Short mmCIF file of C-alpha atoms and ligand atoms in Angstrom, two decimals:
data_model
loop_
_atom_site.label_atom_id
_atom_site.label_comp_id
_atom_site.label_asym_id
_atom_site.label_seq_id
_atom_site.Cartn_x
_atom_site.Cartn_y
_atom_site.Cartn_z
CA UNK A 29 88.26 114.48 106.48
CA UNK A 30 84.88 112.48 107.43
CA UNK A 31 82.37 114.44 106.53
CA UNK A 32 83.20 115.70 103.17
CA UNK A 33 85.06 111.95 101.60
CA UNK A 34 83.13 110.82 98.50
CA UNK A 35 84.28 107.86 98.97
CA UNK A 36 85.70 106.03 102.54
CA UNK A 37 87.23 102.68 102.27
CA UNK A 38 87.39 100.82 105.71
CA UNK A 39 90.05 98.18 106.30
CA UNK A 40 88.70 96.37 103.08
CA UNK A 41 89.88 93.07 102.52
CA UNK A 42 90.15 90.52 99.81
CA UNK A 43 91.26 87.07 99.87
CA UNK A 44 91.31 84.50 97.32
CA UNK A 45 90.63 81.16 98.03
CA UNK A 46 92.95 78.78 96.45
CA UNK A 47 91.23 75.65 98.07
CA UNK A 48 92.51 73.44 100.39
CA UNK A 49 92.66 76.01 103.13
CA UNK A 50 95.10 78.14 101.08
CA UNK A 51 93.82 81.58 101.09
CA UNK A 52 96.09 84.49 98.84
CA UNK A 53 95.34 87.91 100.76
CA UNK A 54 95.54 90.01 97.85
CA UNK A 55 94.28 92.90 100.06
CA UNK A 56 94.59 92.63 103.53
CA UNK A 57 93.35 95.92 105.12
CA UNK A 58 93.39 99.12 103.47
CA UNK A 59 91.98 102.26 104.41
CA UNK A 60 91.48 106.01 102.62
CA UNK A 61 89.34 108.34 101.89
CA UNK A 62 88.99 110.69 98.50
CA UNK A 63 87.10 113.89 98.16
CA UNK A 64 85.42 114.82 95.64
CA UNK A 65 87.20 116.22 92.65
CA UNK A 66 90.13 114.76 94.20
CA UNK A 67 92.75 112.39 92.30
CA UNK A 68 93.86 109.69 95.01
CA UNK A 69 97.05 107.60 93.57
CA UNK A 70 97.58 104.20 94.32
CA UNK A 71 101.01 102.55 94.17
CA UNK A 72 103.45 99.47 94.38
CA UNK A 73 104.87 97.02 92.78
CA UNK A 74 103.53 94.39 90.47
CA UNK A 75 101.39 92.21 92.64
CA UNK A 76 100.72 94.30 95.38
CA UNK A 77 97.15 93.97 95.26
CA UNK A 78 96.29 97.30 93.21
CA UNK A 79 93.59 95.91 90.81
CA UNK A 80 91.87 93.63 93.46
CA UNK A 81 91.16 96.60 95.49
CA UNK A 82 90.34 99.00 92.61
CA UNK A 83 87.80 95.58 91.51
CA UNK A 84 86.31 95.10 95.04
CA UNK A 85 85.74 98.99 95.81
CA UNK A 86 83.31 99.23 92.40
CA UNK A 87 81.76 96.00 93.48
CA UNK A 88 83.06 93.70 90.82
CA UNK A 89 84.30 91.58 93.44
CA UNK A 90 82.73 90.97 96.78
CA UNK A 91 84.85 92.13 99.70
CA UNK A 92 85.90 89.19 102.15
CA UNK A 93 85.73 92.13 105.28
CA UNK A 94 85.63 95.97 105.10
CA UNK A 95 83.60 98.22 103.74
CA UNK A 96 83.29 100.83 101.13
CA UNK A 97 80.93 103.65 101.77
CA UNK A 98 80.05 105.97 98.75
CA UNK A 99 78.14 109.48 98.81
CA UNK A 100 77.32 107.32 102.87
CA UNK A 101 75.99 104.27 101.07
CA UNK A 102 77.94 100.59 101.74
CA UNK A 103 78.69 99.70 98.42
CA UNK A 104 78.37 96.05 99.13
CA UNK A 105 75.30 96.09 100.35
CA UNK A 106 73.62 97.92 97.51
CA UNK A 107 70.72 96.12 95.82
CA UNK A 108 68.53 96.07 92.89
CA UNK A 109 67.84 99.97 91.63
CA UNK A 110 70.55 101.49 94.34
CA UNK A 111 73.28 99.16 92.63
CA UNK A 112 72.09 99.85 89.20
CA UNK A 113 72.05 103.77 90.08
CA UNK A 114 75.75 103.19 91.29
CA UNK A 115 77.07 101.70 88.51
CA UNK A 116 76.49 104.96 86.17
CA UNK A 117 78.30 107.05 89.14
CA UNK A 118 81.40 104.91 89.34
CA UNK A 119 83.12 103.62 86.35
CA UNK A 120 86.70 101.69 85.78
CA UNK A 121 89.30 102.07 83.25
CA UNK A 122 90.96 99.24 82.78
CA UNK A 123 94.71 98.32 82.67
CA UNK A 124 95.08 96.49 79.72
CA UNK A 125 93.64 98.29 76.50
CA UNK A 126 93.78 95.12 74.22
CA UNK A 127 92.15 92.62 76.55
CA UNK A 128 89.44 95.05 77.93
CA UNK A 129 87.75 95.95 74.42
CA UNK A 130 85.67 93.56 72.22
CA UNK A 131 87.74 92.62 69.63
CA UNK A 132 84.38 92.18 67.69
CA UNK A 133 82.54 95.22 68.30
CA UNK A 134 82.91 98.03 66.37
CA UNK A 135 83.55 101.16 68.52
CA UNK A 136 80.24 102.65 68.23
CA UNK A 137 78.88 99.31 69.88
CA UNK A 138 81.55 99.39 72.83
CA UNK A 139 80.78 103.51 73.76
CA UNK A 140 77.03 102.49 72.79
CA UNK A 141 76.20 99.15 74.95
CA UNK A 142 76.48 100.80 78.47
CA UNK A 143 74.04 103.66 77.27
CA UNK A 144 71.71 100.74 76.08
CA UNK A 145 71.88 98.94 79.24
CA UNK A 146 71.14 101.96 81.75
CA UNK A 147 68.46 102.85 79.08
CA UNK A 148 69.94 106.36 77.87
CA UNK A 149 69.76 108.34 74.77
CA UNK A 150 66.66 105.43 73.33
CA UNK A 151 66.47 107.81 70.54
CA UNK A 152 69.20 106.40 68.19
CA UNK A 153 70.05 109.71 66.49
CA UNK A 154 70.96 111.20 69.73
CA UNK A 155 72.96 108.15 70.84
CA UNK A 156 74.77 108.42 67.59
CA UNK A 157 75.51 111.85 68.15
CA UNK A 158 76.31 111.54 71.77
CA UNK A 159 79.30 108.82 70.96
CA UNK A 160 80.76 111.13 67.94
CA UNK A 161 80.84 113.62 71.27
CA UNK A 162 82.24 111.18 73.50
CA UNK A 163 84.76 110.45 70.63
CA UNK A 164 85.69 113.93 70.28
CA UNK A 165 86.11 114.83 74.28
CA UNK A 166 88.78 112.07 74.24
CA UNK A 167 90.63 113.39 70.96
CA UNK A 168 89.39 110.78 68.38
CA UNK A 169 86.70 111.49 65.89
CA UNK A 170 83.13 110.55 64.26
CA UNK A 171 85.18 108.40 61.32
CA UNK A 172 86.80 106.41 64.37
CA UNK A 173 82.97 105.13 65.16
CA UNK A 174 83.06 102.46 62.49
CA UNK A 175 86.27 100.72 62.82
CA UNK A 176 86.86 97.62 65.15
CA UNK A 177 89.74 97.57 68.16
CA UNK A 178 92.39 95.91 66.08
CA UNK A 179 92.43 98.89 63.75
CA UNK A 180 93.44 100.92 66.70
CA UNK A 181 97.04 101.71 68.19
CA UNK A 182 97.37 101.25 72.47
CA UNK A 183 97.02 104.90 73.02
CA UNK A 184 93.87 105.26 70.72
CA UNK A 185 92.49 101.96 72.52
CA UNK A 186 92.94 103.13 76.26
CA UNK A 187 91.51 106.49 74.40
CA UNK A 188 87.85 104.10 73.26
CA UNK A 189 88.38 102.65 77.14
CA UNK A 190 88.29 106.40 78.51
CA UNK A 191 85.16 107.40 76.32
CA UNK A 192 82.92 104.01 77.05
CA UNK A 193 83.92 104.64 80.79
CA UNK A 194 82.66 108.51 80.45
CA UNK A 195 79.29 107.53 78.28
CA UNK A 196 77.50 107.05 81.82
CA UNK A 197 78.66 110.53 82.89
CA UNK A 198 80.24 109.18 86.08
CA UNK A 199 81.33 111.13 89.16
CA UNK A 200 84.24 108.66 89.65
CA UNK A 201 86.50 106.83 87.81
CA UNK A 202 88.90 103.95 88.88
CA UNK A 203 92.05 104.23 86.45
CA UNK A 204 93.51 101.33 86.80
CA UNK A 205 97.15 101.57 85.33
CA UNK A 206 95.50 103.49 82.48
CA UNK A 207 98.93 104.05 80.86
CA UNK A 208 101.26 101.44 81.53
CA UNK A 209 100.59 99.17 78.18
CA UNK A 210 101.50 102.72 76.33
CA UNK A 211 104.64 103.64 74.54
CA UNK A 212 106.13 106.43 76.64
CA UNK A 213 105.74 108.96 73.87
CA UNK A 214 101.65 108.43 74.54
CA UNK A 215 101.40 108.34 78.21
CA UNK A 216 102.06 111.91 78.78
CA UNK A 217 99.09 112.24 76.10
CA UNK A 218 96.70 110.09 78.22
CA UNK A 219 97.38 111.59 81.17
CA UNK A 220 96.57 114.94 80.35
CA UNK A 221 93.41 113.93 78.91
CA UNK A 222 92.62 112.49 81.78
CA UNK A 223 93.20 116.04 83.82
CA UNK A 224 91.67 117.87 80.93
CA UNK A 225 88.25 115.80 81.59
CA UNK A 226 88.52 115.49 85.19
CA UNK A 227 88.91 119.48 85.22
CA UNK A 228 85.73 120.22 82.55
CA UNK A 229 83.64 117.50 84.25
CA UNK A 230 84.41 117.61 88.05
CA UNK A 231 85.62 114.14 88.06
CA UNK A 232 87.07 112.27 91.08
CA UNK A 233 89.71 109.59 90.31
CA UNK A 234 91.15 106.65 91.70
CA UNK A 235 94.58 106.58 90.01
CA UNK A 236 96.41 103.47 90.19
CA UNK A 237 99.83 103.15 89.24
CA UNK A 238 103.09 101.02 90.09
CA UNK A 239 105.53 103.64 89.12
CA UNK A 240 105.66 106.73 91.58
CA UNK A 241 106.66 109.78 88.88
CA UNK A 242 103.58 109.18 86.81
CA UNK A 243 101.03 108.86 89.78
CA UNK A 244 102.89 111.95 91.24
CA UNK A 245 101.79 114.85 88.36
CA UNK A 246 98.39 113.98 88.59
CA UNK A 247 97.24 113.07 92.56
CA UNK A 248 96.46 115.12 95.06
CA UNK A 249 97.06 112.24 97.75
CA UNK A 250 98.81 109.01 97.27
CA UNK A 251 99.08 106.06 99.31
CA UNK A 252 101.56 103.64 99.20
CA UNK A 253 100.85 99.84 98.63
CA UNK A 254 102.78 96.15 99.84
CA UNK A 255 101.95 93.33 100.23
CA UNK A 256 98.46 94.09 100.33
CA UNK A 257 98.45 96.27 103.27
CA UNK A 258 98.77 100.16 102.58
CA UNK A 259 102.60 101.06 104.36
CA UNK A 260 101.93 105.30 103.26
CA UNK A 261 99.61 107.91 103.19
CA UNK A 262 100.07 111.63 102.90
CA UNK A 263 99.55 114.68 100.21
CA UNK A 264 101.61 114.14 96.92
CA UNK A 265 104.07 116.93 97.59
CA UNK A 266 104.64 115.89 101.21
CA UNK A 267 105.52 112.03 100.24
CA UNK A 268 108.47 113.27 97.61
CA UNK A 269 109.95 116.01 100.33
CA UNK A 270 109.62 114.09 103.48
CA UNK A 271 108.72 110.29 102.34
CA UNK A 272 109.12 107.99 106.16
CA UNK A 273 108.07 104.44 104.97
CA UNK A 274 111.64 102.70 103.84
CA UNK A 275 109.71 101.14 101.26
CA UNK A 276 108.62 104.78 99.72
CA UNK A 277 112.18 105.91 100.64
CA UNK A 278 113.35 102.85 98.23
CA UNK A 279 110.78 103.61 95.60
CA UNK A 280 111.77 106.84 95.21
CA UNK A 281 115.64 106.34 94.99
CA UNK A 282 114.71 104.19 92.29
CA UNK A 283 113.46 107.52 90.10
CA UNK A 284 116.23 109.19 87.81
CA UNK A 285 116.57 112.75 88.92
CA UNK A 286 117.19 114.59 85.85
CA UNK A 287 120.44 116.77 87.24
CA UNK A 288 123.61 114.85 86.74
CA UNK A 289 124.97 116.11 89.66
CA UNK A 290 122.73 115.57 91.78
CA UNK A 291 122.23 111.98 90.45
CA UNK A 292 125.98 111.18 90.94
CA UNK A 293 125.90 111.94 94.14
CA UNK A 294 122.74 110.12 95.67
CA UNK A 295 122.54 107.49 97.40
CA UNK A 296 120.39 104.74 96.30
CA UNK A 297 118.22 102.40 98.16
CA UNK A 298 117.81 99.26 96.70
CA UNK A 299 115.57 96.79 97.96
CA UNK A 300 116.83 93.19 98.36
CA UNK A 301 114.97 89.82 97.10
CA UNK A 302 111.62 89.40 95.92
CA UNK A 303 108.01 90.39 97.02
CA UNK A 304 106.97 87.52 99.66
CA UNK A 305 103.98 85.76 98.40
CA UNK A 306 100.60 86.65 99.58
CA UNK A 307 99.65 83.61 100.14
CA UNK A 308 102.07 83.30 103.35
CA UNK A 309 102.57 86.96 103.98
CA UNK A 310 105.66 87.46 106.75
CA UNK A 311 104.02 87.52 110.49
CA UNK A 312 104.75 91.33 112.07
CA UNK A 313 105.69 93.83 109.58
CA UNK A 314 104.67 92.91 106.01
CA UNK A 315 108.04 94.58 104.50
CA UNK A 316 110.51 93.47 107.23
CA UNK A 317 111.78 90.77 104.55
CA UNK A 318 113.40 93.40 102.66
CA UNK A 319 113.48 96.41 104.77
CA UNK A 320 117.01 97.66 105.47
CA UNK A 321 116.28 98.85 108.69
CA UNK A 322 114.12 96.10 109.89
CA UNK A 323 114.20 95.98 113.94
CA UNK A 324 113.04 93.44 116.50
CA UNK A 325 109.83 94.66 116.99
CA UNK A 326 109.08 94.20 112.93
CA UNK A 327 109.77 90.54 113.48
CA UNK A 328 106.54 89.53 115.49
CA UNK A 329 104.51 92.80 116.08
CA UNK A 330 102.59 94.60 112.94
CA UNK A 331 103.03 97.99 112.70
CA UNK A 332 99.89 100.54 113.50
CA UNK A 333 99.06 102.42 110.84
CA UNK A 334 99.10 105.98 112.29
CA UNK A 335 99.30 109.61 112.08
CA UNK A 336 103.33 110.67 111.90
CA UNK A 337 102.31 114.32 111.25
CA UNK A 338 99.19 116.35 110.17
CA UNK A 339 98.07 114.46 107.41
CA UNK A 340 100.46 112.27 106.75
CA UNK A 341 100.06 108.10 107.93
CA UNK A 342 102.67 105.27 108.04
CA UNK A 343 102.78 101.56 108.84
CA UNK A 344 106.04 101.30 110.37
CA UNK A 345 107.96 100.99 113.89
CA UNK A 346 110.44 103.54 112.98
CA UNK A 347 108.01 106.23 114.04
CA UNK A 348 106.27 104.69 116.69
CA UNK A 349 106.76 107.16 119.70
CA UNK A 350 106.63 104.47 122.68
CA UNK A 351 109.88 102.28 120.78
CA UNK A 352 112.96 103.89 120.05
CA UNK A 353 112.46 103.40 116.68
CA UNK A 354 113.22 107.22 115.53
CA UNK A 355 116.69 106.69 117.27
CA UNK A 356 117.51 103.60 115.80
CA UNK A 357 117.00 105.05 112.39
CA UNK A 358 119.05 108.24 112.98
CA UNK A 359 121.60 105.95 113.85
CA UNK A 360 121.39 104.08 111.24
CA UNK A 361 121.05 106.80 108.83
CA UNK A 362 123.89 108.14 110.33
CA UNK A 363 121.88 111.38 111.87
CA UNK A 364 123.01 112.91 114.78
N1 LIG B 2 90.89 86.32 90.67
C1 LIG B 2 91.98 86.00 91.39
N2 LIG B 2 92.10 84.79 91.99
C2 LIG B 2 93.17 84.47 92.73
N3 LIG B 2 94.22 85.30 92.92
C3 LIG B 2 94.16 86.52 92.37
C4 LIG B 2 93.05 86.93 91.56
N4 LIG B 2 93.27 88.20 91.13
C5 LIG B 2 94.47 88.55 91.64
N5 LIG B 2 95.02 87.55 92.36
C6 LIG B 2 96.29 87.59 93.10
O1 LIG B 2 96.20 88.67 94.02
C7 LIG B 2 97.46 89.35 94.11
C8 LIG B 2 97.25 90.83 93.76
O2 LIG B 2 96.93 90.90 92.36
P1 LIG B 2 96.55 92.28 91.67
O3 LIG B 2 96.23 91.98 90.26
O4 LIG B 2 95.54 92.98 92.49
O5 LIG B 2 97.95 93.05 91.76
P2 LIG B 2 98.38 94.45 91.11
O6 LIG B 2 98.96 95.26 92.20
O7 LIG B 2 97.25 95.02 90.35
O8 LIG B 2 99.56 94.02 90.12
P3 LIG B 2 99.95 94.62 88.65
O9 LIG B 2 100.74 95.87 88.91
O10 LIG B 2 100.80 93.56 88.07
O11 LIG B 2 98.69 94.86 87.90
C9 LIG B 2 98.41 88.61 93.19
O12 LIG B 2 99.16 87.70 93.96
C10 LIG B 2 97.48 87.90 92.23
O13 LIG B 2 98.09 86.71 91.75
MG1 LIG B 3 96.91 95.50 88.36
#
């Protein structure tokens, strides 16, 4: 890709420190690249580190080692006017729609404050008339403008979240779980408002998720957290047809597949114990805890991340051409 990324993350890193020399590595080397008007999903369970690196690629926290290059500049390095010219291209949506709103603003003050701070619309008609616009382009209307967050249901909240993030006019947008604290009956909603703006407004999203059948309608790519350590890259048709990680492979047994038959007879994977703390991740392979196949190598030796096929990347011994991995895993599988 190179040339033509919007946005390259380069083994970023983020580690907590906890004090006395206990360090959390909530991300712990992750690397991708989106394009522009591309939607790049991001998943894995609870934990994983999917917030921490949606935080440290907009800059909200420092990164401990990495970088983040946007439209070729290192995000962390930015300064003064480049940072504040930065901020109005990159904008987050945050996870939790009750927590990330004011409860004392009205909404008019929320969609309003960023366009006071970057110093846009100063003529207070057109600001006024800008947010009944912004209100409208995310389904809610002018009469919505005076009312406070409690007023609102979750759907109409993350809905205020969406228009505050798009009163900048960003190129790119970090959804971080933008759906999760719906009610299922909403979160088709908010999705395809989400495509609908990202379609009339060339937007490029960062779509994080922990739940593979949402992130899968609306990325292009996805990549596959654990542990703090991307396991899974590839294009979002190619991970469902051919997934290779086990940890994907277990994710996706885990979806329903709506044809009885079908669902009878598959087998599914289910992954044993509990996500190892990040403060002591497991030496060699970061899943080998709780991967079914796990083989000697996983014990001590961490897996490369590299390219399986054209396109498509994985973390994981199994297809590492100089062990016998591939044979190990037929045999396991029970492929001839
Ligand atoms: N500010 C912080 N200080 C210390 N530890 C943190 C901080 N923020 C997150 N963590 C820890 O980093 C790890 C990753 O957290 P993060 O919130 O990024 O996970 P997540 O994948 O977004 O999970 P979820 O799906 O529940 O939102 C967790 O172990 C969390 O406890
Ligand atoms: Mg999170």
């Amino acid at each position: 890709m190179g040339k033509d990324a919007l946005l390259e993350v380069k083994n970023l890193k983020k580690h907590f420190s906890l004090g006395k020399e206990r360090i959390l590595k909530a991300v712990d080397g992750v690397s991708f690249q989106i394009k522009k008007g591309e939607t790049f999903g991001i998943v894995g369970e609870s934990g994983c580190g999917k917030s921490t690196a949606g935080r440290t690629i907009i800059g909200l926290y420092d990164r401990t080692e990495g970088e983040v290059i946007y439209e070729g500049e290192n995000v962390h390095k930015m300064t003064g006017k480049e940072r504040f010219a930065f901020q109005r291209k990159m904008q987050m949506i945050f996870q939790d729609p009750y927590a990330s709103l004011n409860p004392r603003s009205t909404v008019r003050e929320i969609i309003s404050e960023p366009m006071e701070v970057h110093g846009l619309y100063p003529d207070k008609k057109e600001r006024l008339e800008r947010i009944y616009q912004l209100l409208e382009d995310v389904g809610l209307n002018r009469d919505h403008a005076n009312r406070y967050p409690h007023e609102f249901s979750g759907g109409q909240r993350q809905r205020i979240g969406i228009a505050r993030a798009l009163s900048l006019d960003p190129e790119f947008i970090i959804a971080d779980e933008p759906i999760s604290a719906l009610d299922v009956s909403v979160q088709a909603q908010v999705v395809n408002l989400l495509k609908d703006l990202q379609r009339k407004k060339g937007l490029t999203f960062l779509f994080i998720a922990h739940d593979l059948s949402m992130v899968k309608h609306i990325s292009d790519r996805i990549g596959v957290m654990y542990l703090g350590n991307l396991v899974e890259q590839t294009a979002s048709t190619n991970l469902y047809k051919n997934p290779l990680h086990p940890y994907t492979q277990a994710l996706l047994s885990a979806i329903p597949i709506p044809d009885p038959d079908v669902e009878d007879r598959r087998e599914r994977m289910i992954l044993k114990g509990e996500l190892p703390s990040p403060i002591n991740p497991p030496s060699g392979c970061v899943f080998k805890t709780r991967c079914p196949l796990a083989m000697d190598a996983c014990q001590t030796v961490k897996p490369e991340w590299q390219e399986a096929e054209a396109d498509h990347f994985v973390a994981c011994h199994l297809y590492n051409k100089d062990t016998d991995g591939r044979q190990k895993y037929s045999q396991a599988m029970g492929i001839k």
